[in-house]
Short mmCIF file of C-alpha atoms in Angstrom, two decimals:
data_model
loop_
_atom_site.label_atom_id
_atom_site.label_comp_id
_atom_site.label_asym_id
_atom_site.label_seq_id
_atom_site.Cartn_x
_atom_site.Cartn_y
_atom_site.Cartn_z
CA MET A 27 40.43 195.73 40.20
CA THR A 28 42.18 193.22 42.50
CA LYS A 29 45.08 193.12 40.05
CA ASN A 30 45.41 196.93 40.20
CA TYR A 31 45.53 196.87 43.99
CA PHE A 32 48.15 194.15 43.80
CA ILE A 33 50.33 196.26 41.44
CA ILE A 34 49.95 199.39 43.61
CA GLY A 35 50.79 197.33 46.71
CA LEU A 36 53.85 195.88 44.99
CA ALA A 37 54.99 199.36 43.90
CA LEU A 38 54.55 200.73 47.42
CA THR A 39 56.47 197.79 48.91
CA GLY A 40 59.22 198.41 46.37
CA LEU A 41 59.36 202.09 47.30
CA MET A 42 59.48 201.24 51.00
CA LEU A 43 62.33 198.82 50.43
CA LEU A 44 64.14 201.38 48.29
CA GLY A 45 63.58 204.03 50.96
CA GLY A 46 64.87 201.67 53.63
CA GLY A 47 67.90 200.90 51.50
CA CYS A 48 68.67 204.61 51.06
CA SER A 49 68.53 205.35 54.76
CA GLN A 50 70.80 202.42 55.46
CA SER A 51 73.30 203.18 52.73
CA ASP A 52 74.88 205.98 54.76
CA THR A 53 75.65 203.53 57.56
CA SER A 54 77.15 201.03 55.12
CA LEU A 55 79.20 203.91 53.76
CA VAL A 56 80.54 204.59 57.25
CA ILE A 57 81.33 200.90 57.74
CA ASP A 58 83.12 200.91 54.35
CA PHE A 59 85.09 203.93 55.52
CA PHE A 60 85.95 202.10 58.74
CA ASN A 61 87.21 199.11 56.72
CA SER A 62 89.37 201.34 54.56
CA TRP A 63 90.70 203.21 57.62
CA ALA A 64 91.33 199.96 59.50
CA GLN A 65 93.44 198.68 56.61
CA THR A 66 95.45 201.91 56.41
CA ARG A 67 96.11 201.76 60.14
CA GLY A 68 97.04 198.06 60.07
CA ILE A 69 94.06 197.08 62.21
CA THR A 70 92.92 194.64 59.53
CA ASP A 71 94.87 192.98 56.73
CA LYS A 72 94.11 193.21 53.01
CA ASN A 73 91.44 190.50 53.35
CA GLY A 74 89.71 192.41 56.13
CA ASN A 75 90.82 190.00 58.87
CA PRO A 76 91.92 191.51 62.19
CA THR A 77 95.67 191.60 62.77
CA ALA A 78 97.32 190.47 66.01
CA SER A 79 97.87 194.07 67.12
CA SER A 80 94.19 194.89 66.68
CA ILE A 81 93.16 191.93 68.86
CA TRP A 82 95.47 193.28 71.58
CA TYR A 83 94.03 196.79 71.02
CA VAL A 84 90.47 195.52 71.49
CA ALA A 85 91.34 193.28 74.45
CA THR A 86 93.02 196.14 76.32
CA GLY A 87 89.97 198.38 76.10
CA GLN A 88 90.80 200.14 72.82
CA THR A 89 92.88 202.90 74.29
CA THR A 90 95.21 204.91 72.08
CA GLY A 91 97.50 205.91 74.94
CA ASN A 92 96.62 209.59 74.47
CA ASP A 93 94.09 210.97 76.98
CA GLN A 94 92.75 213.67 74.67
CA THR A 95 92.28 211.25 71.77
CA ASP A 96 90.58 208.67 73.99
CA ALA A 97 88.33 211.37 75.45
CA ALA A 98 87.29 212.56 71.98
CA ILE A 99 86.47 209.01 70.85
CA ASP A 100 84.78 208.22 74.13
CA ALA A 101 82.69 211.40 74.41
CA GLY A 102 79.39 209.56 73.81
CA GLN A 103 78.38 209.31 77.48
CA VAL A 104 79.24 212.97 78.15
CA ILE A 105 77.33 214.06 75.05
CA LYS A 106 74.30 212.03 76.16
CA SER A 107 74.28 213.72 79.56
CA ILE A 108 74.57 217.18 77.94
CA LYS A 109 71.75 216.34 75.52
CA ASP A 110 69.48 215.09 78.30
CA ALA A 111 70.20 218.15 80.47
CA ASP A 112 69.63 220.56 77.56
CA ALA A 113 66.28 218.91 76.80
CA LYS A 114 65.23 219.53 80.41
CA VAL A 115 66.39 223.16 80.25
CA ALA A 116 64.34 223.56 77.05
CA LYS A 117 61.29 222.24 78.95
CA ALA A 118 62.01 224.83 81.65
CA ASP A 119 62.07 227.52 78.95
CA VAL A 120 58.65 226.39 77.69
CA ALA A 121 57.30 226.55 81.25
CA LEU A 122 58.76 230.05 81.74
CA ALA A 123 57.28 231.29 78.46
CA LYS A 124 53.76 230.57 79.72
CA LYS A 125 51.65 233.48 80.95
CA PRO A 126 51.89 233.51 83.92
CA PRO A 127 55.22 231.62 83.99
CA ASP A 128 55.08 228.13 85.45
CA ASN A 129 58.03 228.57 87.82
CA VAL A 130 57.45 225.29 89.65
CA THR A 131 57.76 223.17 86.48
CA ALA A 132 60.71 225.28 85.33
CA MET A 133 62.57 224.80 88.61
CA ALA A 134 61.81 221.06 88.64
CA ASN A 135 63.31 220.73 85.15
CA ILE A 136 66.38 222.83 85.98
CA ASP A 137 66.93 220.77 89.15
CA SER A 138 66.58 217.57 87.17
CA ALA A 139 69.11 218.88 84.62
CA LEU A 140 71.51 219.71 87.45
CA THR A 141 71.18 216.21 88.91
CA GLY A 142 72.81 214.84 85.78
CA ARG A 143 75.31 217.68 85.39
CA PRO A 144 75.85 219.27 88.84
CA LYS A 145 78.91 221.31 87.80
CA ASP A 146 77.61 222.59 84.47
CA GLN A 147 77.96 226.36 84.95
CA THR A 148 75.43 227.30 82.24
CA ILE A 149 72.71 225.31 84.03
CA ARG A 150 73.89 226.58 87.42
CA THR A 151 73.52 230.17 86.18
CA ARG A 152 69.99 229.37 85.03
CA LYS A 153 69.18 227.99 88.47
CA GLY A 154 70.62 231.08 90.19
CA VAL A 155 68.65 233.41 87.96
CA LEU A 156 65.44 231.43 88.48
CA LEU A 157 65.91 231.47 92.26
CA LEU A 158 66.14 235.26 92.13
CA GLU A 159 63.15 235.57 89.85
CA THR A 160 61.03 233.45 92.14
CA GLY A 161 62.01 235.66 95.06
CA GLN A 162 64.04 233.07 96.97
CA GLY A 163 66.75 235.56 97.84
CA SER A 164 70.30 236.41 96.88
CA LYS A 165 71.77 234.12 99.51
CA ALA A 166 70.21 231.10 97.87
CA ALA A 167 71.20 232.23 94.39
CA ALA A 168 74.78 233.36 95.01
CA PRO A 169 76.43 229.90 94.93
CA TYR A 170 74.97 229.30 91.48
CA LEU A 171 76.10 232.59 89.99
CA ALA A 172 79.88 232.19 90.14
CA ILE A 173 81.74 232.67 86.91
CA ASN A 174 83.76 229.56 86.44
CA SER A 175 84.99 228.57 83.05
CA ALA A 176 87.75 226.24 81.90
CA LYS A 177 88.48 228.69 79.13
CA CYS A 178 89.45 231.24 81.77
CA SER A 179 91.56 229.00 83.99
CA GLY A 180 95.09 230.15 84.73
CA ALA A 181 96.67 233.57 84.60
CA ILE A 182 95.49 235.90 81.86
CA GLU A 183 99.12 236.73 81.02
CA ALA A 184 99.83 233.08 80.23
CA MET A 185 96.85 232.71 77.87
CA THR A 186 97.17 232.70 74.12
CA GLN A 187 95.28 235.32 72.12
CA GLY A 188 92.71 232.69 71.13
CA GLN A 189 92.16 231.58 74.71
CA VAL A 190 91.70 235.19 75.83
CA GLU A 191 89.05 235.76 73.15
CA ARG A 192 87.15 232.59 74.03
CA CYS A 193 87.33 233.40 77.75
CA TYR A 194 85.99 236.91 77.07
CA ASP A 195 83.08 235.51 75.00
CA GLN A 196 82.21 232.98 77.70
CA ILE A 197 82.19 235.56 80.49
CA GLN A 198 80.20 237.98 78.36
CA ALA A 199 77.57 235.28 77.74
CA GLU A 200 77.28 234.58 81.48
CA VAL A 201 77.15 238.29 82.39
CA ASN A 202 74.43 238.80 79.76
CA GLU A 203 72.41 235.94 81.24
CA MET A 204 72.61 237.66 84.63
CA ALA A 205 71.79 241.05 83.12
CA SER A 206 68.64 239.64 81.57
CA ALA A 207 67.60 238.37 84.99
CA ASN A 208 68.02 241.86 86.35
CA ILE A 209 65.99 243.35 83.50
CA ARG A 210 63.20 240.90 84.34
CA ALA A 211 63.48 242.07 87.94
CA TYR A 212 62.99 245.70 86.79
CA ASP A 213 59.90 244.62 84.90
CA ALA A 214 58.55 243.38 88.19
CA LYS A 215 59.19 246.90 89.56
CA SER A 216 61.72 245.71 92.09
CA LYS A 217 65.36 246.57 92.68
CA PRO A 218 68.07 244.43 91.10
CA ARG A 219 69.41 241.67 93.28
CA CYS A 220 72.77 242.26 94.96
CA ALA A 221 74.02 238.74 94.22
CA VAL A 222 73.47 239.28 90.51
CA LEU A 223 75.21 242.67 90.58
CA THR A 224 78.18 241.24 92.48
CA ALA A 225 78.54 238.37 90.04
CA GLN A 226 78.10 240.73 87.08
CA ARG A 227 80.73 243.08 88.49
CA ALA A 228 83.18 240.20 88.96
CA GLY A 229 82.55 239.17 85.37
CA ARG A 230 83.02 242.70 84.06
CA GLN A 231 86.30 243.01 85.95
CA GLN A 232 87.56 239.88 84.23
CA MET A 233 86.35 241.28 80.89
CA TYR A 234 88.25 244.50 81.54
CA TYR A 235 91.53 242.72 82.20
CA LEU A 236 90.99 240.47 79.23
CA SER A 237 90.32 243.52 77.03
CA LYS A 238 93.60 245.02 78.17
CA ARG A 239 95.39 241.74 77.43
CA MET A 240 93.88 241.72 73.93
CA ASN A 241 94.98 245.35 73.40
CA PHE A 242 91.37 246.25 72.64
CA LEU A 243 91.63 249.38 74.73
CA ASP A 244 93.17 252.61 73.56
CA PRO A 245 95.20 253.97 76.53
CA GLN A 246 93.22 257.23 76.28
CA ASP A 247 89.91 255.40 76.57
CA ASP A 248 91.14 253.20 79.38
CA PRO A 249 89.84 255.31 82.32
CA MET A 250 86.36 255.40 80.79
CA PHE A 251 86.32 251.67 80.22
CA ALA A 252 87.73 251.04 83.66
CA TYR A 253 84.87 253.06 85.13
CA GLY A 254 82.31 251.11 83.14
CA TYR A 255 83.82 247.73 83.84
CA LEU A 256 85.20 248.06 87.33
CA GLY A 257 83.27 250.45 89.44
CA GLY A 258 80.76 252.37 87.40
CA GLY A 259 77.08 252.23 87.89
CA GLN A 260 77.00 251.12 91.51
CA MET A 261 73.34 250.46 91.98
CA ASP A 262 71.01 250.12 94.86
CA CYS A 263 70.11 246.51 95.26
CA MET A 264 68.06 244.07 97.24
CA PRO A 265 69.78 241.49 99.44
CA MET B 27 114.82 138.08 103.99
CA ASP B 28 116.09 141.60 103.44
CA THR B 29 115.24 141.85 99.80
CA PRO B 30 111.43 141.47 100.06
CA LYS B 31 111.34 144.09 102.85
CA LYS B 32 113.08 146.60 100.62
CA ASN B 33 110.57 145.87 97.90
CA GLU B 34 107.72 146.40 100.33
CA SER B 35 109.05 149.76 101.48
CA ASN B 36 109.51 150.79 97.81
CA LYS B 37 105.95 149.78 97.08
CA LYS B 38 104.71 151.81 100.07
CA THR B 39 106.57 154.88 98.85
CA THR B 40 104.98 154.55 95.43
CA ILE B 41 101.50 154.21 96.89
CA ILE B 42 101.90 157.35 99.01
CA GLU B 43 103.39 159.57 96.25
CA THR B 44 100.81 158.93 93.52
CA PRO B 45 97.80 160.78 95.11
CA LYS B 46 100.02 163.78 95.99
CA LYS B 47 101.04 164.21 92.35
CA LYS B 48 97.42 163.87 91.23
CA HIS B 49 96.36 166.38 93.85
CA TRP B 50 98.87 168.95 92.66
CA PHE B 51 98.03 168.30 89.04
CA LEU B 52 94.33 168.92 89.75
CA LYS B 53 95.14 172.05 91.76
CA GLY B 54 97.33 173.36 88.92
CA CYS B 55 94.61 172.65 86.41
CA LEU B 56 92.05 174.46 88.53
CA ILE B 57 94.29 177.51 88.99
CA PHE B 58 95.03 177.58 85.26
CA PHE B 59 91.33 177.26 84.47
CA VAL B 60 90.38 180.08 86.89
CA LEU B 61 93.15 182.30 85.50
CA LEU B 62 91.97 181.60 81.97
CA ILE B 63 88.38 182.49 82.88
CA VAL B 64 89.55 185.72 84.59
CA LEU B 65 91.71 186.61 81.57
CA ILE B 66 88.89 185.98 79.07
CA GLY B 67 86.41 187.80 81.32
CA SER B 68 88.71 190.82 81.66
CA ALA B 69 89.35 190.92 77.92
CA PHE B 70 85.60 190.74 77.29
CA ALA B 71 84.90 193.49 79.85
CA MET B 72 87.64 195.69 78.39
CA ALA B 73 86.56 195.10 74.79
CA PHE B 74 82.98 196.10 75.59
CA ARG B 75 84.17 198.89 77.92
CA LEU B 76 82.05 197.54 80.77
CA PRO B 77 83.95 199.27 83.65
CA GLN B 78 83.15 202.66 82.11
CA LYS B 79 79.55 201.68 81.33
CA TRP B 80 79.01 200.49 84.91
CA GLY B 81 80.60 203.64 86.29
CA ILE B 82 83.43 201.73 88.05
CA VAL B 83 86.06 203.62 86.10
CA LYS B 84 85.80 207.30 85.12
CA SER B 85 85.75 207.59 81.34
CA PRO B 86 88.59 209.56 79.70
CA ALA B 87 86.01 212.12 78.54
CA GLU B 88 84.95 212.84 82.13
CA LYS B 89 88.58 213.27 83.14
CA VAL B 90 89.64 215.50 80.24
CA PHE B 91 86.64 217.72 79.44
CA ASP B 92 85.39 220.64 81.50
CA ASP B 93 81.96 220.33 83.09
CA THR B 94 80.54 223.25 81.08
CA PRO B 95 80.30 222.81 77.31
CA ASP B 96 80.58 225.88 75.09
CA ARG B 97 76.99 226.00 73.89
CA THR B 98 77.37 229.44 72.27
CA SER B 99 80.16 228.29 69.94
CA ALA B 100 78.28 225.09 69.18
CA LYS B 101 75.24 227.09 68.03
CA LYS B 102 77.44 229.35 65.88
CA VAL B 103 79.12 226.38 64.20
CA THR B 104 75.78 224.69 63.49
CA ALA B 105 74.50 227.92 61.92
CA GLU B 106 77.68 228.22 59.86
CA LEU B 107 77.37 224.65 58.56
CA LYS B 108 73.75 225.26 57.63
CA LYS B 109 74.71 228.46 55.82
CA SER B 110 77.36 226.55 53.84
CA GLY B 111 74.61 224.28 52.50
CA MET B 112 75.16 221.28 54.72
CA SER B 113 72.04 219.59 56.06
CA THR B 114 72.08 219.87 59.84
CA LYS B 115 69.16 217.48 60.39
CA GLY B 116 70.36 214.85 62.86
CA LEU B 117 73.68 216.69 63.24
CA ASP B 118 74.55 218.03 66.69
CA VAL B 119 77.68 220.00 67.48
CA TYR B 120 79.22 219.99 70.97
CA VAL B 121 82.22 222.16 71.79
CA LEU B 122 83.90 220.71 74.85
CA PRO B 123 86.58 222.84 76.55
CA LEU B 124 89.54 220.96 78.00
CA LYS B 125 89.89 221.06 81.77
CA ASP B 126 93.45 222.41 81.51
CA GLY B 127 92.14 225.44 79.60
CA SER B 128 94.42 224.81 76.63
CA GLY B 129 91.62 224.67 74.08
CA GLU B 130 88.60 222.65 73.08
CA VAL B 131 87.45 219.62 71.12
CA ALA B 132 84.47 219.68 68.75
CA VAL B 133 82.43 216.49 68.96
CA VAL B 134 79.78 216.13 66.29
CA THR B 135 77.10 213.47 66.42
CA LEU B 136 75.73 212.32 63.08
CA ASP B 137 72.50 210.52 63.94
CA ALA B 138 70.81 208.68 61.07
CA SER B 139 67.86 207.87 63.37
CA GLN B 140 67.24 211.64 63.63
CA GLY B 141 67.41 212.09 59.85
CA PHE B 142 71.12 212.68 59.31
CA ALA B 143 72.34 212.03 55.77
CA PHE B 144 75.70 212.97 54.31
CA SER B 145 75.12 215.98 52.12
CA GLY B 146 76.58 217.02 48.79
CA THR B 147 78.90 219.61 50.28
CA ALA B 148 80.83 216.87 52.01
CA GLY B 149 82.44 215.96 48.66
CA GLY B 150 83.60 212.61 47.35
CA ASP B 151 84.52 211.13 50.73
CA PRO B 152 81.52 211.99 52.94
CA PHE B 153 83.01 211.00 56.28
CA LEU B 154 86.28 212.88 55.79
CA GLY B 155 84.46 215.70 54.00
CA THR B 156 82.17 216.24 56.99
CA MET B 157 85.18 216.29 59.30
CA ALA B 158 86.86 218.86 57.06
CA ALA B 159 83.73 221.03 56.85
CA ILE B 160 83.58 221.25 60.65
CA ALA B 161 87.27 222.03 61.00
CA LYS B 162 86.90 224.83 58.45
CA THR B 163 84.35 226.74 60.54
CA GLN B 164 85.14 229.76 62.69
CA LEU B 165 86.15 227.41 65.52
CA THR B 166 89.63 227.26 64.05
CA ASN B 167 89.97 231.05 63.75
CA ASN B 168 91.57 231.39 67.16
CA ALA B 169 93.66 228.21 66.91
CA THR B 170 92.41 226.70 70.17
CA LEU B 171 90.39 223.92 68.56
CA LYS B 172 92.55 220.88 69.25
CA ARG B 173 90.63 218.22 67.37
CA VAL B 174 87.36 217.23 65.75
CA ALA B 175 85.53 214.00 66.54
CA LEU B 176 82.63 212.42 64.67
CA ASP B 177 80.24 210.01 66.33
CA TYR B 178 78.09 208.20 63.76
CA LYS B 179 74.82 206.61 64.89
CA ASP B 180 72.80 204.29 62.65
CA GLU B 181 69.06 204.39 61.95
CA THR B 182 68.33 202.82 65.35
CA GLY B 183 70.34 205.51 67.15
CA ALA B 184 73.16 203.14 68.11
CA THR B 185 76.74 204.38 67.80
CA ILE B 186 78.57 202.51 65.06
CA PHE B 187 81.84 204.35 64.56
CA SER B 188 83.59 207.20 66.37
CA ALA B 189 86.64 208.84 64.85
CA THR B 190 88.83 211.80 65.68
CA ALA B 191 91.78 213.66 64.24
CA PRO B 192 93.80 216.72 65.27
CA THR B 193 92.74 219.98 63.59
CA GLY B 194 96.06 220.47 61.78
CA PRO B 195 95.94 217.35 59.59
CA ILE B 196 92.20 217.87 58.91
CA LEU B 197 92.84 221.37 57.59
CA ASP B 198 95.88 220.17 55.62
CA PHE B 199 93.70 217.51 54.00
CA ALA B 200 90.87 219.98 53.36
CA ASN B 201 93.31 222.38 51.70
CA GLY B 202 94.86 219.62 49.60
CA LYS B 203 98.23 219.76 51.35
CA ILE B 204 98.27 216.08 52.33
CA SER B 205 96.92 212.96 50.64
CA ARG B 206 93.97 210.89 51.87
CA ASP B 207 96.30 208.06 52.95
CA ILE B 208 98.47 210.35 55.07
CA PHE B 209 95.39 211.91 56.61
CA MET B 210 93.90 208.49 57.37
CA LYS B 211 97.00 207.66 59.41
CA SER B 212 96.35 210.63 61.70
CA ILE B 213 92.80 209.46 62.45
CA ASP B 214 92.02 207.43 65.54
CA GLY B 215 88.73 205.65 65.85
CA ARG B 216 86.65 202.94 67.36
CA LEU B 217 84.02 200.67 65.89
CA ASP B 218 81.38 199.76 68.46
CA ILE B 219 81.70 196.00 68.24
CA LYS B 220 78.48 195.17 70.07
CA ASN B 221 76.32 197.59 68.07
CA THR B 222 77.87 196.52 64.78
CA VAL B 223 77.33 192.82 65.56
CA ASP B 224 73.72 193.58 66.60
CA ARG B 225 73.26 195.45 63.35
CA TYR B 226 74.55 192.57 61.22
CA GLN B 227 72.34 190.15 63.12
CA ARG B 228 69.33 192.34 62.37
CA ASN B 229 70.21 192.80 58.73
CA PRO B 230 73.14 190.78 57.35
CA LEU B 231 73.03 192.71 54.07
CA TYR B 232 74.22 195.94 55.69
#
């Protein structure tokens, strides 16, 4: 009996070691890749020893001399802050999904997310929408509802087709976020908030000009689209 | 009578000069020693990127990337990778627009501590294959994706190796237009020295 337990124990230990080895093999594979890459780039010699240039590279802070390349390699800290903020926004979502919604916990989480990423427009939009939903007024919400995207920086005429498309998508996502806030306001049998409508209208104007730039619009349909995007549907709203 | 006097004055001169020389020698040694310490300290701080970690210097990522990541595109890319058969467990995609509005960079974290494992679709060279799979997604449709970066974390969640390459060479490699060696030359990367040393100290076999 004791012998059987011993054999089972040994087998389990073996499996655990094997399992541990498997999970670690991917990391060794990455280190092997690094060694192969380092040799190709002249960072190490054929014996795997660092070359003089690599010692200089390490001692000077491992910069490549290209800002974009350094930023891509060095994105870890930025990624960590995005991940932390997104986790807090997810907690806010859980609090808002409760019946009745736990607005206090949601706001605390959104505020905490904004502490780490104060200029992150996606989180700022969430804060603006939440302020409106909790009845704290358009004045308080307006600063958070500005459409501000790097994809849309610069004149539309100077943008490439790809940039225009990405800018359009980004604005559409932000306008949709605001629209959903207004729909929630309707559910509460109240008028839409003016700040949201103003921000939505600004977004739709940008979308209209971007559509024209992308040649999405047939000249004959243009007046109809212009009405929809630029001035149509002026609604009564609450300050 | 004159001769001994001369000798005396010579002797005096010698006695006065000796401590001065010693004094300057010691001062020189001290300055050299301090400079050496400062040089070694700076090299150490630079190698371990301490100014960035302590927040004294803004990291290149903070300077170059916009404050708002493109979460919508990131979700789409993750879904696309999953659809292609790649395991997305422990894999997180971040699409970071450049501040100058010229395009974006896709940074993908591969976290073994969260269950990431290179999957079969990545092909014979998992690291390069993963890079190629990401570059082949819809992100490149509009030609604004400037580069792809991979950030590999080991089973403790510590970053081991970060690498990046411009989209063009990645796609050329993925489509068989350039060899592995040529592609390797267009990759830039960094091995986290501290984390790798820690790792070897924990387990010298790996």
